[in-house]
XYZ file of C-alpha atoms in Angstrom:
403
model
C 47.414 -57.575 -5.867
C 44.772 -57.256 -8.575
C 42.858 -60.652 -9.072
C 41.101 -61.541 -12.613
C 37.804 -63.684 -12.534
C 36.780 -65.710 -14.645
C 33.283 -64.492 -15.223
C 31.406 -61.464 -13.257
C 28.028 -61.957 -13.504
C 26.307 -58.120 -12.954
C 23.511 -57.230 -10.493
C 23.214 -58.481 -6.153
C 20.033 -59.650 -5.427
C 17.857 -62.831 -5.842
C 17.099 -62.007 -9.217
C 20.097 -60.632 -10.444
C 22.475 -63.107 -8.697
C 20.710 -65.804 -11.347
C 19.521 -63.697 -14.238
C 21.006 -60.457 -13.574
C 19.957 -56.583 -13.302
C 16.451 -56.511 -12.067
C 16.628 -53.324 -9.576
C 14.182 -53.200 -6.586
C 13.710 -49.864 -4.738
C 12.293 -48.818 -1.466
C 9.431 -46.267 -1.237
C 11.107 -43.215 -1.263
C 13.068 -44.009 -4.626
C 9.875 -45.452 -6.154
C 8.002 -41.779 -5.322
C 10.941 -39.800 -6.615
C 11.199 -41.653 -9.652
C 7.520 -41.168 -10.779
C 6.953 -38.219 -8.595
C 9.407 -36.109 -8.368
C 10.540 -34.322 -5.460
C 7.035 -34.594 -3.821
C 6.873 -35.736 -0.314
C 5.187 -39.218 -0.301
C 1.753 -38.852 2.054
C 1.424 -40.334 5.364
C -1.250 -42.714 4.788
C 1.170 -44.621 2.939
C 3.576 -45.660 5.937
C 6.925 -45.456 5.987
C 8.966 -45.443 3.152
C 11.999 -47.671 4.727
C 9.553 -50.866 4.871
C 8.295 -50.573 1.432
C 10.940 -52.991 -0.676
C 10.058 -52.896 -4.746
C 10.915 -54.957 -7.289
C 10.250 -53.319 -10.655
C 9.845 -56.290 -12.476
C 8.728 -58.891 -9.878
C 7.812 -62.898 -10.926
C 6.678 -65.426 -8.813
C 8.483 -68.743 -8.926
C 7.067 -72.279 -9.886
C 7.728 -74.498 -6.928
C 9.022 -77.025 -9.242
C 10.158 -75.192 -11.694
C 13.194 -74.432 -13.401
C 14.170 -71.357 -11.480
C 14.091 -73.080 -7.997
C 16.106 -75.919 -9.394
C 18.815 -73.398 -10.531
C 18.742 -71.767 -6.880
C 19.183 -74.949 -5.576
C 22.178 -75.693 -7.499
C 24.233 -73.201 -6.860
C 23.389 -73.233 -3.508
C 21.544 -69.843 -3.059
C 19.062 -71.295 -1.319
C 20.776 -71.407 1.505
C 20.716 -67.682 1.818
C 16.978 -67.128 0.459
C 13.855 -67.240 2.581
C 10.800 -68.199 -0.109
C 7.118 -67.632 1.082
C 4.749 -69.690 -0.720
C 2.112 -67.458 -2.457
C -1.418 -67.749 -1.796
C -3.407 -68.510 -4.702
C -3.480 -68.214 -8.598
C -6.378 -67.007 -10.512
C -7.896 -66.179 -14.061
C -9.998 -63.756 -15.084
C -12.773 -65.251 -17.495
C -16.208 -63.435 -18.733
C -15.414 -60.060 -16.126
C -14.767 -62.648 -13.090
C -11.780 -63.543 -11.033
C -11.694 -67.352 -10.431
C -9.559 -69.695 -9.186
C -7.252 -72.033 -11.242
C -8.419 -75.835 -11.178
C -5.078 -77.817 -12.299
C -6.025 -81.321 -10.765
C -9.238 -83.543 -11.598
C -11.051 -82.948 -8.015
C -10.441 -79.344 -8.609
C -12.267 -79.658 -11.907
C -15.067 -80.834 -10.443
C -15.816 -77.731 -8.042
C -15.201 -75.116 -10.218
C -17.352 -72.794 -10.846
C -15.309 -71.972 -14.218
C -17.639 -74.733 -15.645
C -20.796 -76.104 -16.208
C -21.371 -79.937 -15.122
C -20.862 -81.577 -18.366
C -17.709 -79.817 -19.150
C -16.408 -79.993 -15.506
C -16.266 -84.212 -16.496
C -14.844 -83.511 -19.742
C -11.984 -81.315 -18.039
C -11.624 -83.878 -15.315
C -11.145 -86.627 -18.145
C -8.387 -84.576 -19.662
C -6.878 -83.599 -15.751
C -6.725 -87.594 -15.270
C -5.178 -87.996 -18.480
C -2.193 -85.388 -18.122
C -1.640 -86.410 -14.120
C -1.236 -89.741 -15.268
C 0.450 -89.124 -18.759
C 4.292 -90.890 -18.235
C 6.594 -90.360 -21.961
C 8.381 -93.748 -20.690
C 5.165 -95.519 -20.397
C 3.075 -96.128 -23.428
C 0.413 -97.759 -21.169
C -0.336 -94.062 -20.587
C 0.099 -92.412 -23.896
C -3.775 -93.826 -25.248
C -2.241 -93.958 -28.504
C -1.368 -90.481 -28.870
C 2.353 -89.799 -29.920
C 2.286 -86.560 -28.071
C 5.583 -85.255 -30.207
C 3.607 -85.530 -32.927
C -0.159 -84.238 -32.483
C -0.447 -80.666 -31.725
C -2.207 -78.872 -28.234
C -5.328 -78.116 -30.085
C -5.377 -82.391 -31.519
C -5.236 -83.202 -28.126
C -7.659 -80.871 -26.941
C -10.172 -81.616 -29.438
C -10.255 -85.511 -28.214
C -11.844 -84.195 -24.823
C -14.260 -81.923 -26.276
C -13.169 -78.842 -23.979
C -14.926 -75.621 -24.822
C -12.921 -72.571 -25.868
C -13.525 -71.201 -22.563
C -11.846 -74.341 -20.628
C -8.814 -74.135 -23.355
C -8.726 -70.547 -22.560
C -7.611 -71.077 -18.739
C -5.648 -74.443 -19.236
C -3.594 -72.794 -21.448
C -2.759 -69.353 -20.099
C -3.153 -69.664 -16.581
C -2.174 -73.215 -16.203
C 0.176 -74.523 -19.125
C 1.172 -70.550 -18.715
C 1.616 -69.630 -22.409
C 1.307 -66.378 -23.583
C -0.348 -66.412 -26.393
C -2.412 -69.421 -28.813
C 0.709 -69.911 -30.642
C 0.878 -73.309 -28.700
C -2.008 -75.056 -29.998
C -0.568 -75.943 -33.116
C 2.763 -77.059 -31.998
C 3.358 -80.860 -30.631
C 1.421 -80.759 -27.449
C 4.145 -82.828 -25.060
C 5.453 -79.519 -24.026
C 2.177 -77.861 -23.169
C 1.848 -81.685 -21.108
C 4.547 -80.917 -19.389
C 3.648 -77.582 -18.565
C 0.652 -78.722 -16.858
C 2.116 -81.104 -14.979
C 5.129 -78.836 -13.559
C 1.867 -76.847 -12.258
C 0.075 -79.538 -10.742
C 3.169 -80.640 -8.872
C 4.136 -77.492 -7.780
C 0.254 -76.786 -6.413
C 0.881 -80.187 -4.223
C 4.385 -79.301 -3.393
C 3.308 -76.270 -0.496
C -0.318 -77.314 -0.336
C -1.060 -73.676 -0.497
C -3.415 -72.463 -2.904
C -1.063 -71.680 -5.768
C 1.953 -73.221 -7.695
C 4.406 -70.311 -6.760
C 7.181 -69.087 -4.496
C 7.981 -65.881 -3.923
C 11.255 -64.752 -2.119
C 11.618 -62.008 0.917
C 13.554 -59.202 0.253
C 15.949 -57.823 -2.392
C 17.988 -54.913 -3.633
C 19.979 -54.476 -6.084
C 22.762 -51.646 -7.387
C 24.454 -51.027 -11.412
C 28.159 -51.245 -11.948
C 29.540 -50.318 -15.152
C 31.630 -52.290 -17.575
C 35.168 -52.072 -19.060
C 36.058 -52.912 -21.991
C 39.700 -52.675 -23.819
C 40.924 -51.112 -27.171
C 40.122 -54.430 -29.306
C 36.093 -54.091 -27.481
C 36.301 -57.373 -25.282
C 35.169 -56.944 -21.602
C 37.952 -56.954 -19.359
C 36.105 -56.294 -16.074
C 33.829 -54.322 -13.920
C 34.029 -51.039 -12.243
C 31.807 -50.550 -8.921
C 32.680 -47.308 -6.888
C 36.248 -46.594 -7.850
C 37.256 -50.686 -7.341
C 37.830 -52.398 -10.834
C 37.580 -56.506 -10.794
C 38.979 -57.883 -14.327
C 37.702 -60.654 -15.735
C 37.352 -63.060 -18.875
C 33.776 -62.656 -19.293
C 30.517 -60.521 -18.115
C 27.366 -61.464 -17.695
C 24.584 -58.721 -17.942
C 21.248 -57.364 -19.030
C 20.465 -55.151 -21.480
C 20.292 -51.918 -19.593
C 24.284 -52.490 -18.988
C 25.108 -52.239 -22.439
C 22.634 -50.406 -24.849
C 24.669 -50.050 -27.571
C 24.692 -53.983 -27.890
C 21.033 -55.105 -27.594
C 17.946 -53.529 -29.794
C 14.340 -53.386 -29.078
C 12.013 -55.860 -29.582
C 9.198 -54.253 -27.841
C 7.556 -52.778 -25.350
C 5.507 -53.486 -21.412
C 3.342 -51.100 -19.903
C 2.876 -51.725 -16.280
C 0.930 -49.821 -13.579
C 2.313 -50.360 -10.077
C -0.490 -49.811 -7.584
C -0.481 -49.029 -3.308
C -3.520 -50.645 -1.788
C -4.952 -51.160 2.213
C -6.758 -54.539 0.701
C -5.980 -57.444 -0.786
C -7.385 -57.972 -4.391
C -11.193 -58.670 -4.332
C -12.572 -62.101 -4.847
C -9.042 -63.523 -4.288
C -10.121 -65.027 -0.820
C -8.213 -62.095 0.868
C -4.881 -63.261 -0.501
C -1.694 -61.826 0.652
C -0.179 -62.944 -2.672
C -1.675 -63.347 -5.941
C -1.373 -63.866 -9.893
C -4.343 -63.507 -11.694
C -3.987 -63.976 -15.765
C -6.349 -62.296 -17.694
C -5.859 -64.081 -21.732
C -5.847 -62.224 -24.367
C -9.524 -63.499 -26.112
C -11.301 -62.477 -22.736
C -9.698 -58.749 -23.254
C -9.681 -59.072 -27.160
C -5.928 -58.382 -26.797
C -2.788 -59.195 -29.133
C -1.181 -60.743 -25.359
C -2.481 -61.783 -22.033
C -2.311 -59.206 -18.650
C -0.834 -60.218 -15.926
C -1.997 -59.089 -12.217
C 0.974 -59.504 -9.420
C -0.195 -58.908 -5.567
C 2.254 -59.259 -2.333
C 2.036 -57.137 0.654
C 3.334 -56.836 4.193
C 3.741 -60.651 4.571
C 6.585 -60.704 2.001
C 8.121 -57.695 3.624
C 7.826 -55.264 0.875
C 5.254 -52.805 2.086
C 4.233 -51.300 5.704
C 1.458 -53.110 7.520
C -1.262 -53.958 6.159
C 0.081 -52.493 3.066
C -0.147 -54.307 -0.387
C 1.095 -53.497 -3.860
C 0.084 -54.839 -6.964
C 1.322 -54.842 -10.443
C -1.042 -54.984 -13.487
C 1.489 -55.388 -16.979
C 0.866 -56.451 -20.299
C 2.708 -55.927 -23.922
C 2.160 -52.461 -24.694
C 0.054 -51.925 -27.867
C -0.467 -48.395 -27.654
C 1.088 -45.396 -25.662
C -1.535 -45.075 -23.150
C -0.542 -47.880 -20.241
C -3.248 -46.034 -18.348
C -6.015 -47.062 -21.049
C -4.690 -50.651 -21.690
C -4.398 -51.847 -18.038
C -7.952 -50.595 -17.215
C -9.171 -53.952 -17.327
C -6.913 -55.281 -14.697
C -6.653 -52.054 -12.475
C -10.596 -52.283 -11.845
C -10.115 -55.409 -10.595
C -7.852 -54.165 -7.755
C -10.866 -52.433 -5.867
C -9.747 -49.195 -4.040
C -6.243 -47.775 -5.221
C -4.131 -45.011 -2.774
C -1.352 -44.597 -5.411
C -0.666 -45.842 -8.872
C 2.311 -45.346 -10.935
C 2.362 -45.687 -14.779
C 5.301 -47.075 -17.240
C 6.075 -48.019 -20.368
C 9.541 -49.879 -20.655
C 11.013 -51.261 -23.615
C 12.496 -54.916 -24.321
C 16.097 -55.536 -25.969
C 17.318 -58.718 -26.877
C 21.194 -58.663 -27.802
C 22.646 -58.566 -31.065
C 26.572 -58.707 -30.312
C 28.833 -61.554 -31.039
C 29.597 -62.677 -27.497
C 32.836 -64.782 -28.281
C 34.129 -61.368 -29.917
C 33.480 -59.026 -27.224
C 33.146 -61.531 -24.239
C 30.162 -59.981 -22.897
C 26.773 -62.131 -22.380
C 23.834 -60.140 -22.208
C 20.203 -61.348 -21.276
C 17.023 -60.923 -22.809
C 14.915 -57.900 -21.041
C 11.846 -59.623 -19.351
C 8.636 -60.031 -20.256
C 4.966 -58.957 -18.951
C 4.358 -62.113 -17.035
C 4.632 -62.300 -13.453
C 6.394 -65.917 -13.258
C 9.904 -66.687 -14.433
C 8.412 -69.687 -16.380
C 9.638 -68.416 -19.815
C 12.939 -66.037 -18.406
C 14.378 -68.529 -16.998
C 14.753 -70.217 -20.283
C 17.257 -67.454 -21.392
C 19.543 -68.413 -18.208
C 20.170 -71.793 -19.186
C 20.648 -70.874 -22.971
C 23.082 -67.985 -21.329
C 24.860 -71.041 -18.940
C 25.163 -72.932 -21.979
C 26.850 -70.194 -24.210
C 29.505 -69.530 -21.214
C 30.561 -72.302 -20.616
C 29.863 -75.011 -22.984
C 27.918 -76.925 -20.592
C 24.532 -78.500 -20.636
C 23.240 -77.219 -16.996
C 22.284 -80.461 -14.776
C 19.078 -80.041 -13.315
C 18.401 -83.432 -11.197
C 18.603 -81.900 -7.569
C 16.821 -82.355 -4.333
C 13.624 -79.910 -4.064
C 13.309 -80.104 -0.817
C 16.261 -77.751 -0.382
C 14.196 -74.959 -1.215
C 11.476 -74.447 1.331
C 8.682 -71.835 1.896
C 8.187 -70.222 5.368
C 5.343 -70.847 7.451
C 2.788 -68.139 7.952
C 3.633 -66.159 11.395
């Protein structure tokens, strides 16, 4: 008896289970694809314990993502490993991020005077409450911009330069002249998710993953009517995809280039960190967009022992990825392989309450699912009417101890 679903959402893994299509590949596949039918060289181990995600994001430990998990109750099924440490790249050095006032203090990011000038700012965000005007020092923080807010510390361009890329994570300077309660917020959600692990970085990062592509049905008027996955057709109201499901529904809004890189190492000056971001903003490269640098190895169970792979992506200005990531790539020290791509970003443009399907935007350069995750809860929102809930129990969500 054939049974019709309500909604089929597209894609098996972590990632597509809650936004859907990202594909991750073992070894072998990830050789074939950008090598052809070359046999993949010894020194790299074996191709069965390598375990790629081609578009891989580290989680916020508070964030939105995790809350979403816990939710629907995935995180029952997950193992999350929290990531080692987050960094920025400032003046041709890798440094670690300072989100809290002590952390200010010690780093080496600043001279002294500006280290109590950041500090002041730190204290003033940590203790920043919206329901308590005893903390607001007269600042209507809906109302005065990032860069208004900024300007009453005195922060160089080089301290606004880390805060806001590598700690309030935005992508670009638009921010500092919009109201600066989100960017706030922003920095908060990383301080709290720095204290949540007590590990050196904000993020989460799950073990595992695969994923596999289906195809969708649709019937004579164009609506979705269900899914067909080797020979089996499930019917259903509505289908929830990304772009590369349904090109003929989405257009491009641009482009990444990524290089994904084999190493025996972990990134230099990182503290030998088994997993990494470093965010290198767009002034220090005099870039349109920050670069993003992704590291996990062995630990995560992605790569052979004492293997570790690293990503280096940014939005693509040019057609040469292998120019435009230099600046990251020589920060990885000694490379064994390293595979070049350029992939483009859709957005849809069909009428979803015409042809029932609900696509997602493609995702972006960075390496955290700060800003995708936004497009899930829009997507919740537009399937079922509902305003997604978020007030759940973090601890339900927690990070494996290192073996």
């Amino acid at each position: 008896m054939d049974e019709e679903y309500d909604v089929i959402v597209l894609g098996t893994g972590l990632k597509e289970c809650i936004l859907s299509g990202l594909l991750s590949v073992d070894g072998l596949k990830l050789w074939k694809r950008f090598r052809g039918n070359d046999k993949p060289p010894e020194h790299l181990g074996s191709s069965k314990e390598y375990n790629v995600d081609m578009i891989p994001k580290f989680m916020m430990a508070n964030g939105t993502l995790v809350r979403v998990l816990i939710h629907t109750n995935v995180t029952k099924y997950l193992n999350f490993k929290a990531v080692d440490g987050s960094f920025v790249y400032n003046k041709g050095k890798i440094y670690k991020v300072p989100a809290t006032d002590v952390e200010a203090l010690k780093s080496p990011l600043m001279g002294l005077l500006e280290k109590r000038r950041a500090r002041k700012f730190f204290i003033y965000v940590q203790d920043y409450e919206e329901s308590n005007p005893k903390t607001h020092e007269g600042l209507d923080l809906n109302k005065v911009t990032a860069r208004e807010l900024i300007s009453k510390f005195s922060l160089d361009d080089n301290t606004i330069d880390f805060i806001g890329h590598a700690l309030a994570l935005h992508r670009d300077d638009q921010y500092l002249d919009e109201p600066a309660m989100d960017f706030v917020i922003r920095m908060k959600l990383y301080a709290e998710s720095l204290a949540r692990f007590q590990s050196g970085s904000p993020y989460i990062y799950p073990l595992y993953g695969l994923g596999e592509l289906p195809q969708v049905e649709f019937d004579d008027n164009g609506k979705a009517i269900g899914v067909t996955s080797e020979g089996e057709m499930a019917k259903c109201k509505k289908v929830v995809c990304d772009p590369s499901y349904l090109p003929n529904k989405v257009r491009k809004v641009g482009r990444v280039a990524r290089a994904i890189c084999i190493m025996s190492h972990p990134i230099p000056n990182t503290s030998d960190s088994h997993s990494v971001q470093v965010i290198l903003p767009q002034k220090q490269l005099e870039r349109k967009s920050d670069m993003y640098l992704f590291c996990c190895s062995y630990s995560h169970n992605v790569a052979p022992k004492e293997k570790y792979i690293a990503f280096v992506s940014t939005e693509a200005e040019t057609d040469h990825p292998e120019i435009e990531l230099k600046p990251g790539i020589e920060l990885l020290g000694p490379v064994e392989e390293t595979f070049f791509d350029i992939y483009d970003v859709y957005e849809p443009i069909n009428k979803h309450d015409e042809d029932n399907s609900y696509i997602s935007t493609s995702y972006d350069a960075s390496t955290h699912f700060e800003s995708t995750v936004q497009d899930v809860i829009s997507m919740y929102t537009r399937i079922t009417g509902k305003v997604l809930d978020l007030s759940v129990d973090l601890s339900a969500a927690s990070a494996a101890a290192e073996e």
